[in-house]
């Protein structure tokens, strides 16, 4: 049975005991992929950031909060899987320090942020020849050019590039393109999330069965 590791949802970076920095990712595409991959007969492990979604029954779920936690779990599991699908919306920054007590209201609050690791890039360095890595990128322009750059930088096999319209937060035309490492592009802009997830899993299936 082929093994897939799927990440989903946002990350949360603590500021103080009650506040954090996050993003509006719902995790829906990652949860859909999890459901459909299980139906297809894959052995699925889901690593999830905080979300209201319920994972399908019979799935191993690991809950994480911060990018650092996510990185630790991925690096622990990566050598054991055939495929990594990274839909998680990883926060690129975290507070330089986490305050131990609640920050009191003041006139001005300046937060210093430092960069989080690029988890997929680090995982990409460990990728074996027979493994497939799929990334998800949010772009507002130059979809293909930026997408191809990310495929190369992160050593990916596929990248799904989409604009914020895909998540329904921004008005305007939805753009969804699946790009492979050879530069072949499939336009999925007119498909539902479920159909997009199915399409991605079919590509993975084809590659793993080669
Ligand atoms: N990603 C990651 N670690 C990060 C940021 C992103 O592993 N610190 C992963 C995401 O899960 C996604 C892919 O990298 O699968 C692309 O994410 P995106 O945010 O588009 O890429 P960035 O490299 O952060 O590029 P940008 O400068 O456009 O934000």
PDB file of C-alpha atoms and ligand atoms in Angstrom:
ATOM      1  CA  UNK A   1       0.000   0.000   0.000  1.00  0.00           C
ATOM      2  CA  UNK A   2       1.488   3.357  -1.049  1.00  0.00           C
ATOM      3  CA  UNK A   3       1.910   5.900   1.720  1.00  0.00           C
ATOM      4  CA  UNK A   4       0.924   9.571   1.453  1.00  0.00           C
ATOM      5  CA  UNK A   5       1.673  12.334   3.917  1.00  0.00           C
ATOM      6  CA  UNK A   6      -0.705  15.282   3.578  1.00  0.00           C
ATOM      7  CA  UNK A   7      -0.397  18.595   5.393  1.00  0.00           C
ATOM      8  CA  UNK A   8      -3.363  20.942   5.729  1.00  0.00           C
ATOM      9  CA  UNK A   9      -4.582  24.125   7.339  1.00  0.00           C
ATOM     10  CA  UNK A  10      -2.865  27.178   8.737  1.00  0.00           C
ATOM     11  CA  UNK A  11      -0.003  27.501  11.190  1.00  0.00           C
ATOM     12  CA  UNK A  12      -0.239  29.543  14.365  1.00  0.00           C
ATOM     13  CA  UNK A  13       2.663  31.495  15.816  1.00  0.00           C
ATOM     14  CA  UNK A  14       2.269  32.510  19.436  1.00  0.00           C
ATOM     15  CA  UNK A  15       2.828  36.126  20.487  1.00  0.00           C
ATOM     16  CA  UNK A  16       1.852  35.757  24.158  1.00  0.00           C
ATOM     17  CA  UNK A  17      -0.312  33.260  26.128  1.00  0.00           C
ATOM     18  CA  UNK A  18      -3.508  34.345  24.377  1.00  0.00           C
ATOM     19  CA  UNK A  19      -2.492  35.848  21.050  1.00  0.00           C
ATOM     20  CA  UNK A  20      -1.070  34.469  17.853  1.00  0.00           C
ATOM     21  CA  UNK A  21      -0.423  35.196  14.192  1.00  0.00           C
ATOM     22  CA  UNK A  22      -2.222  33.012  11.679  1.00  0.00           C
ATOM     23  CA  UNK A  23      -3.888  33.076   8.240  1.00  0.00           C
ATOM     24  CA  UNK A  24      -7.381  32.268   6.917  1.00  0.00           C
ATOM     25  CA  UNK A  25      -6.600  28.830   5.470  1.00  0.00           C
ATOM     26  CA  UNK A  26      -9.497  26.433   6.178  1.00  0.00           C
ATOM     27  CA  UNK A  27      -7.557  23.287   5.294  1.00  0.00           C
ATOM     28  CA  UNK A  28     -10.388  22.192   3.001  1.00  0.00           C
ATOM     29  CA  UNK A  29      -8.290  21.112   0.021  1.00  0.00           C
ATOM     30  CA  UNK A  30      -5.962  19.082   2.268  1.00  0.00           C
ATOM     31  CA  UNK A  31      -8.899  17.380   3.995  1.00  0.00           C
ATOM     32  CA  UNK A  32     -10.514  16.613   0.621  1.00  0.00           C
ATOM     33  CA  UNK A  33      -7.259  15.112  -0.621  1.00  0.00           C
ATOM     34  CA  UNK A  34      -7.089  13.050   2.569  1.00  0.00           C
ATOM     35  CA  UNK A  35     -10.637  11.715   2.100  1.00  0.00           C
ATOM     36  CA  UNK A  36     -10.138  10.886  -1.584  1.00  0.00           C
ATOM     37  CA  UNK A  37      -6.669   9.389  -1.109  1.00  0.00           C
ATOM     38  CA  UNK A  38      -8.076   7.046   1.530  1.00  0.00           C
ATOM     39  CA  UNK A  39     -10.925   6.045  -0.816  1.00  0.00           C
ATOM     40  CA  UNK A  40      -8.335   5.353  -3.513  1.00  0.00           C
ATOM     41  CA  UNK A  41      -6.601   2.907  -1.187  1.00  0.00           C
ATOM     42  CA  UNK A  42      -3.598   4.928  -0.058  1.00  0.00           C
ATOM     43  CA  UNK A  43      -2.233   4.725   3.482  1.00  0.00           C
ATOM     44  CA  UNK A  44      -2.755   8.356   4.517  1.00  0.00           C
ATOM     45  CA  UNK A  45      -1.297  10.383   7.372  1.00  0.00           C
ATOM     46  CA  UNK A  46      -2.673  13.884   7.839  1.00  0.00           C
ATOM     47  CA  UNK A  47      -0.735  16.611   9.592  1.00  0.00           C
ATOM     48  CA  UNK A  48      -3.155  19.381  10.382  1.00  0.00           C
ATOM     49  CA  UNK A  49      -2.995  22.934  11.639  1.00  0.00           C
ATOM     50  CA  UNK A  50      -5.952  24.291  13.659  1.00  0.00           C
ATOM     51  CA  UNK A  51      -9.216  23.985  11.692  1.00  0.00           C
ATOM     52  CA  UNK A  52     -12.891  23.296  12.311  1.00  0.00           C
ATOM     53  CA  UNK A  53     -12.890  20.424   9.792  1.00  0.00           C
ATOM     54  CA  UNK A  54     -13.267  16.818  10.887  1.00  0.00           C
ATOM     55  CA  UNK A  55     -10.835  14.338   9.348  1.00  0.00           C
ATOM     56  CA  UNK A  56     -12.270  11.190   7.746  1.00  0.00           C
ATOM     57  CA  UNK A  57     -12.444   8.122   9.978  1.00  0.00           C
ATOM     58  CA  UNK A  58      -9.550   5.685   9.999  1.00  0.00           C
ATOM     59  CA  UNK A  59      -6.881   8.289   9.240  1.00  0.00           C
ATOM     60  CA  UNK A  60      -3.827   8.908  11.361  1.00  0.00           C
ATOM     61  CA  UNK A  61      -3.975  12.604  12.262  1.00  0.00           C
ATOM     62  CA  UNK A  62      -1.174  14.609  13.837  1.00  0.00           C
ATOM     63  CA  UNK A  63      -2.150  18.062  15.073  1.00  0.00           C
ATOM     64  CA  UNK A  64       0.397  20.854  14.985  1.00  0.00           C
ATOM     65  CA  UNK A  65       0.332  24.566  15.668  1.00  0.00           C
ATOM     66  CA  UNK A  66       3.535  26.301  14.645  1.00  0.00           C
ATOM     67  CA  UNK A  67       5.726  25.980  11.552  1.00  0.00           C
ATOM     68  CA  UNK A  68       8.517  24.647  13.761  1.00  0.00           C
ATOM     69  CA  UNK A  69       6.256  21.821  15.018  1.00  0.00           C
ATOM     70  CA  UNK A  70       5.145  21.072  11.458  1.00  0.00           C
ATOM     71  CA  UNK A  71       8.748  20.854  10.298  1.00  0.00           C
ATOM     72  CA  UNK A  72       9.649  18.458  13.100  1.00  0.00           C
ATOM     73  CA  UNK A  73       6.791  16.081  12.253  1.00  0.00           C
ATOM     74  CA  UNK A  74       7.417  16.179   8.498  1.00  0.00           C
ATOM     75  CA  UNK A  75      11.106  15.450   8.886  1.00  0.00           C
ATOM     76  CA  UNK A  76      10.247  12.531  11.168  1.00  0.00           C
ATOM     77  CA  UNK A  77       7.864  10.931   8.642  1.00  0.00           C
ATOM     78  CA  UNK A  78       9.258  11.920   5.259  1.00  0.00           C
ATOM     79  CA  UNK A  79      11.580   8.971   4.699  1.00  0.00           C
ATOM     80  CA  UNK A  80       8.702   6.515   5.264  1.00  0.00           C
ATOM     81  CA  UNK A  81       6.301   7.835   2.597  1.00  0.00           C
ATOM     82  CA  UNK A  82       5.966   7.604  -1.181  1.00  0.00           C
ATOM     83  CA  UNK A  83       4.352  10.993  -1.540  1.00  0.00           C
ATOM     84  CA  UNK A  84       4.150  14.327   0.275  1.00  0.00           C
ATOM     85  CA  UNK A  85       1.308  16.732  -0.489  1.00  0.00           C
ATOM     86  CA  UNK A  86       1.954  20.047   1.164  1.00  0.00           C
ATOM     87  CA  UNK A  87      -1.239  22.103   1.201  1.00  0.00           C
ATOM     88  CA  UNK A  88      -0.502  23.673   4.603  1.00  0.00           C
ATOM     89  CA  UNK A  89      -0.476  27.459   4.612  1.00  0.00           C
ATOM     90  CA  UNK A  90       2.777  27.834   6.498  1.00  0.00           C
ATOM     91  CA  UNK A  91       3.296  31.244   8.065  1.00  0.00           C
ATOM     92  CA  UNK A  92       6.547  32.648   6.752  1.00  0.00           C
ATOM     93  CA  UNK A  93       7.276  34.583   9.973  1.00  0.00           C
ATOM     94  CA  UNK A  94       7.034  34.142  13.733  1.00  0.00           C
ATOM     95  CA  UNK A  95       7.573  36.529  16.633  1.00  0.00           C
ATOM     96  CA  UNK A  96      11.203  36.827  17.659  1.00  0.00           C
ATOM     97  CA  UNK A  97      10.117  36.089  21.220  1.00  0.00           C
ATOM     98  CA  UNK A  98       6.996  34.670  22.824  1.00  0.00           C
ATOM     99  CA  UNK A  99       5.996  36.800  25.831  1.00  0.00           C
ATOM    100  CA  UNK A 100       5.339  34.683  28.921  1.00  0.00           C
ATOM    101  CA  UNK A 101       2.624  37.022  30.246  1.00  0.00           C
ATOM    102  CA  UNK A 102      -0.163  38.783  28.415  1.00  0.00           C
ATOM    103  CA  UNK A 103       1.066  41.942  26.695  1.00  0.00           C
ATOM    104  CA  UNK A 104      -0.662  44.962  28.245  1.00  0.00           C
ATOM    105  CA  UNK A 105      -2.355  47.574  26.084  1.00  0.00           C
ATOM    106  CA  UNK A 106      -0.052  50.411  25.226  1.00  0.00           C
ATOM    107  CA  UNK A 107       0.109  53.243  22.742  1.00  0.00           C
ATOM    108  CA  UNK A 108       2.188  51.374  20.260  1.00  0.00           C
ATOM    109  CA  UNK A 109       3.329  47.791  19.986  1.00  0.00           C
ATOM    110  CA  UNK A 110       6.131  46.858  17.645  1.00  0.00           C
ATOM    111  CA  UNK A 111       6.435  43.155  16.977  1.00  0.00           C
ATOM    112  CA  UNK A 112       9.725  41.806  15.700  1.00  0.00           C
ATOM    113  CA  UNK A 113       9.257  38.850  13.392  1.00  0.00           C
ATOM    114  CA  UNK A 114      11.814  36.368  12.169  1.00  0.00           C
ATOM    115  CA  UNK A 115      11.615  34.045   9.221  1.00  0.00           C
ATOM    116  CA  UNK A 116      10.297  30.530   9.587  1.00  0.00           C
ATOM    117  CA  UNK A 117      12.121  27.727   7.801  1.00  0.00           C
ATOM    118  CA  UNK A 118      10.984  26.807   4.301  1.00  0.00           C
ATOM    119  CA  UNK A 119       9.830  23.330   5.285  1.00  0.00           C
ATOM    120  CA  UNK A 120       9.096  22.047   1.794  1.00  0.00           C
ATOM    121  CA  UNK A 121      12.477  23.214   0.553  1.00  0.00           C
ATOM    122  CA  UNK A 122      14.226  21.380   3.388  1.00  0.00           C
ATOM    123  CA  UNK A 123      12.136  18.256   2.772  1.00  0.00           C
ATOM    124  CA  UNK A 124      12.905  18.577  -0.957  1.00  0.00           C
ATOM    125  CA  UNK A 125      16.614  18.235  -0.213  1.00  0.00           C
ATOM    126  CA  UNK A 126      15.924  14.822   1.318  1.00  0.00           C
ATOM    127  CA  UNK A 127      13.676  13.604  -1.481  1.00  0.00           C
ATOM    128  CA  UNK A 128      14.478  10.184  -2.915  1.00  0.00           C
ATOM    129  CA  UNK A 129      14.181   9.396  -6.630  1.00  0.00           C
ATOM    130  CA  UNK A 130      11.005   7.338  -6.270  1.00  0.00           C
ATOM    131  CA  UNK A 131       9.183   9.866  -4.048  1.00  0.00           C
ATOM    132  CA  UNK A 132       6.698  12.461  -5.297  1.00  0.00           C
ATOM    133  CA  UNK A 133       6.397  15.872  -3.698  1.00  0.00           C
ATOM    134  CA  UNK A 134       3.491  18.194  -4.446  1.00  0.00           C
ATOM    135  CA  UNK A 135       3.388  21.832  -3.353  1.00  0.00           C
ATOM    136  CA  UNK A 136       0.596  24.397  -3.272  1.00  0.00           C
ATOM    137  CA  UNK A 137       1.414  28.014  -4.018  1.00  0.00           C
ATOM    138  CA  UNK A 138      -0.599  31.162  -3.741  1.00  0.00           C
ATOM    139  CA  UNK A 139       0.315  33.785  -6.324  1.00  0.00           C
ATOM    140  CA  UNK A 140      -1.286  37.006  -7.461  1.00  0.00           C
ATOM    141  CA  UNK A 141       0.683  37.356 -10.728  1.00  0.00           C
ATOM    142  CA  UNK A 142       3.192  35.562 -12.988  1.00  0.00           C
ATOM    143  CA  UNK A 143       1.663  32.206 -12.027  1.00  0.00           C
ATOM    144  CA  UNK A 144       3.714  30.026 -14.332  1.00  0.00           C
ATOM    145  CA  UNK A 145       7.045  31.850 -13.999  1.00  0.00           C
ATOM    146  CA  UNK A 146       6.850  31.969 -10.184  1.00  0.00           C
ATOM    147  CA  UNK A 147       5.485  28.425 -10.077  1.00  0.00           C
ATOM    148  CA  UNK A 148       8.346  26.975 -12.098  1.00  0.00           C
ATOM    149  CA  UNK A 149      10.839  28.795  -9.882  1.00  0.00           C
ATOM    150  CA  UNK A 150       9.259  27.220  -6.776  1.00  0.00           C
ATOM    151  CA  UNK A 151       9.250  23.749  -8.384  1.00  0.00           C
ATOM    152  CA  UNK A 152      12.995  24.064  -8.968  1.00  0.00           C
ATOM    153  CA  UNK A 153      13.858  25.666  -5.623  1.00  0.00           C
ATOM    154  CA  UNK A 154      11.853  23.138  -3.581  1.00  0.00           C
ATOM    155  CA  UNK A 155      12.636  20.099  -5.763  1.00  0.00           C
ATOM    156  CA  UNK A 156       8.946  19.336  -6.452  1.00  0.00           C
ATOM    157  CA  UNK A 157       7.235  17.099  -8.984  1.00  0.00           C
ATOM    158  CA  UNK A 158       3.999  19.074  -9.089  1.00  0.00           C
ATOM    159  CA  UNK A 159       2.886  22.480  -7.933  1.00  0.00           C
ATOM    160  CA  UNK A 160      -0.693  23.668  -7.824  1.00  0.00           C
ATOM    161  CA  UNK A 161      -0.615  27.411  -8.326  1.00  0.00           C
ATOM    162  CA  UNK A 162      -3.696  29.411  -7.523  1.00  0.00           C
ATOM    163  CA  UNK A 163      -4.739  32.964  -6.770  1.00  0.00           C
ATOM    164  CA  UNK A 164      -6.580  34.126  -3.641  1.00  0.00           C
ATOM    165  CA  UNK A 165      -9.858  33.816  -5.617  1.00  0.00           C
ATOM    166  CA  UNK A 166      -9.532  30.048  -5.195  1.00  0.00           C
ATOM    167  CA  UNK A 167     -10.183  30.469  -1.483  1.00  0.00           C
ATOM    168  CA  UNK A 168     -13.084  32.809  -2.052  1.00  0.00           C
ATOM    169  CA  UNK A 169     -11.497  35.690  -0.163  1.00  0.00           C
ATOM    170  CA  UNK A 170     -10.645  37.849  -3.134  1.00  0.00           C
ATOM    171  CA  UNK A 171     -13.014  38.867  -5.866  1.00  0.00           C
ATOM    172  CA  UNK A 172     -12.005  38.269  -9.443  1.00  0.00           C
ATOM    173  CA  UNK A 173     -11.206  35.388 -11.700  1.00  0.00           C
ATOM    174  CA  UNK A 174     -10.179  32.113 -10.146  1.00  0.00           C
ATOM    175  CA  UNK A 175      -6.873  30.833 -11.499  1.00  0.00           C
ATOM    176  CA  UNK A 176      -5.771  27.270 -10.766  1.00  0.00           C
ATOM    177  CA  UNK A 177      -2.923  25.649 -12.669  1.00  0.00           C
ATOM    178  CA  UNK A 178      -1.207  22.346 -12.084  1.00  0.00           C
ATOM    179  CA  UNK A 179       2.416  22.561 -13.227  1.00  0.00           C
ATOM    180  CA  UNK A 180       4.826  19.638 -13.377  1.00  0.00           C
ATOM    181  CA  UNK A 181       8.606  19.729 -13.200  1.00  0.00           C
ATOM    182  CA  UNK A 182       8.925  19.459 -16.979  1.00  0.00           C
ATOM    183  CA  UNK A 183       6.899  22.657 -17.293  1.00  0.00           C
ATOM    184  CA  UNK A 184       3.692  21.035 -18.499  1.00  0.00           C
ATOM    185  CA  UNK A 185       0.681  23.030 -17.405  1.00  0.00           C
ATOM    186  CA  UNK A 186      -2.916  21.919 -16.927  1.00  0.00           C
ATOM    187  CA  UNK A 187      -5.535  24.602 -16.380  1.00  0.00           C
ATOM    188  CA  UNK A 188      -7.961  23.539 -13.634  1.00  0.00           C
ATOM    189  CA  UNK A 189      -9.558  26.946 -13.081  1.00  0.00           C
ATOM    190  CA  UNK A 190     -13.072  25.767 -13.935  1.00  0.00           C
ATOM    191  CA  UNK A 191     -13.066  22.712 -11.671  1.00  0.00           C
ATOM    192  CA  UNK A 192     -14.458  22.374  -8.137  1.00  0.00           C
ATOM    193  CA  UNK A 193     -12.054  21.728  -5.266  1.00  0.00           C
ATOM    194  CA  UNK A 194     -13.155  18.085  -5.162  1.00  0.00           C
ATOM    195  CA  UNK A 195     -12.417  17.623  -8.877  1.00  0.00           C
ATOM    196  CA  UNK A 196      -9.058  19.380  -8.461  1.00  0.00           C
ATOM    197  CA  UNK A 197      -8.178  17.047  -5.600  1.00  0.00           C
ATOM    198  CA  UNK A 198      -9.215  14.020  -7.718  1.00  0.00           C
ATOM    199  CA  UNK A 199      -7.076  15.230 -10.612  1.00  0.00           C
ATOM    200  CA  UNK A 200      -4.012  15.662  -8.395  1.00  0.00           C
ATOM    201  CA  UNK A 201      -4.445  12.165  -6.940  1.00  0.00           C
ATOM    202  CA  UNK A 202      -4.787  10.666 -10.424  1.00  0.00           C
ATOM    203  CA  UNK A 203      -1.481  12.261 -11.428  1.00  0.00           C
ATOM    204  CA  UNK A 204       0.166  10.909  -8.272  1.00  0.00           C
ATOM    205  CA  UNK A 205      -1.298   7.445  -8.903  1.00  0.00           C
ATOM    206  CA  UNK A 206       0.029   7.436 -12.476  1.00  0.00           C
ATOM    207  CA  UNK A 207       3.502   8.429 -11.355  1.00  0.00           C
ATOM    208  CA  UNK A 208       3.674   5.954  -8.499  1.00  0.00           C
ATOM    209  CA  UNK A 209       2.513   3.101 -10.732  1.00  0.00           C
ATOM    210  CA  UNK A 210       5.058   3.816 -13.482  1.00  0.00           C
TER     211      UNK A 210
HETATM  212  N1  LIG B   1       5.983  26.275   2.423  1.00  0.00           N
HETATM  213  C1  LIG B   1       6.762  25.685   3.401  1.00  0.00           C
HETATM  214  N2  LIG B   1       7.385  26.468   4.342  1.00  0.00           N
HETATM  215  C2  LIG B   1       7.245  27.812   4.317  1.00  0.00           C
HETATM  216  C3  LIG B   1       6.443  28.423   3.322  1.00  0.00           C
HETATM  217  C4  LIG B   1       5.817  27.616   2.387  1.00  0.00           C
HETATM  218  O1  LIG B   1       6.897  24.466   3.409  1.00  0.00           O
HETATM  219  N3  LIG B   1       7.866  28.551   5.232  1.00  0.00           N
HETATM  220  C5  LIG B   1       5.337  25.415   1.406  1.00  0.00           C
HETATM  221  C6  LIG B   1       3.812  25.513   1.347  1.00  0.00           C
HETATM  222  O2  LIG B   1       3.182  24.547   2.146  1.00  0.00           O
HETATM  223  C7  LIG B   1       3.509  25.296  -0.133  1.00  0.00           C
HETATM  224  C8  LIG B   1       4.760  25.774  -0.850  1.00  0.00           C
HETATM  225  O3  LIG B   1       5.792  25.825   0.143  1.00  0.00           O
HETATM  226  O4  LIG B   1       3.305  23.947  -0.467  1.00  0.00           O
HETATM  227  C9  LIG B   1       4.629  27.114  -1.514  1.00  0.00           C
HETATM  228  O5  LIG B   1       4.166  28.053  -0.591  1.00  0.00           O
HETATM  229  P1  LIG B   1       4.190  29.623  -0.869  1.00  0.00           P
HETATM  230  O6  LIG B   1       3.720  30.338   0.343  1.00  0.00           O
HETATM  231  O7  LIG B   1       3.541  29.914  -2.170  1.00  0.00           O
HETATM  232  O8  LIG B   1       5.730  29.806  -1.092  1.00  0.00           O
HETATM  233  P2  LIG B   1       6.849  30.671  -0.478  1.00  0.00           P
HETATM  234  O9  LIG B   1       8.083  29.875  -0.730  1.00  0.00           O
HETATM  235  O10 LIG B   1       6.579  31.128   0.928  1.00  0.00           O
HETATM  236  O11 LIG B   1       6.863  31.906  -1.483  1.00  0.00           O
HETATM  237  P3  LIG B   1       6.282  33.387  -1.397  1.00  0.00           P
HETATM  238  O12 LIG B   1       7.490  34.237  -1.285  1.00  0.00           O
HETATM  239  O13 LIG B   1       5.540  33.542  -2.706  1.00  0.00           O
HETATM  240  O14 LIG B   1       5.383  33.455  -0.172  1.00  0.00           O
END
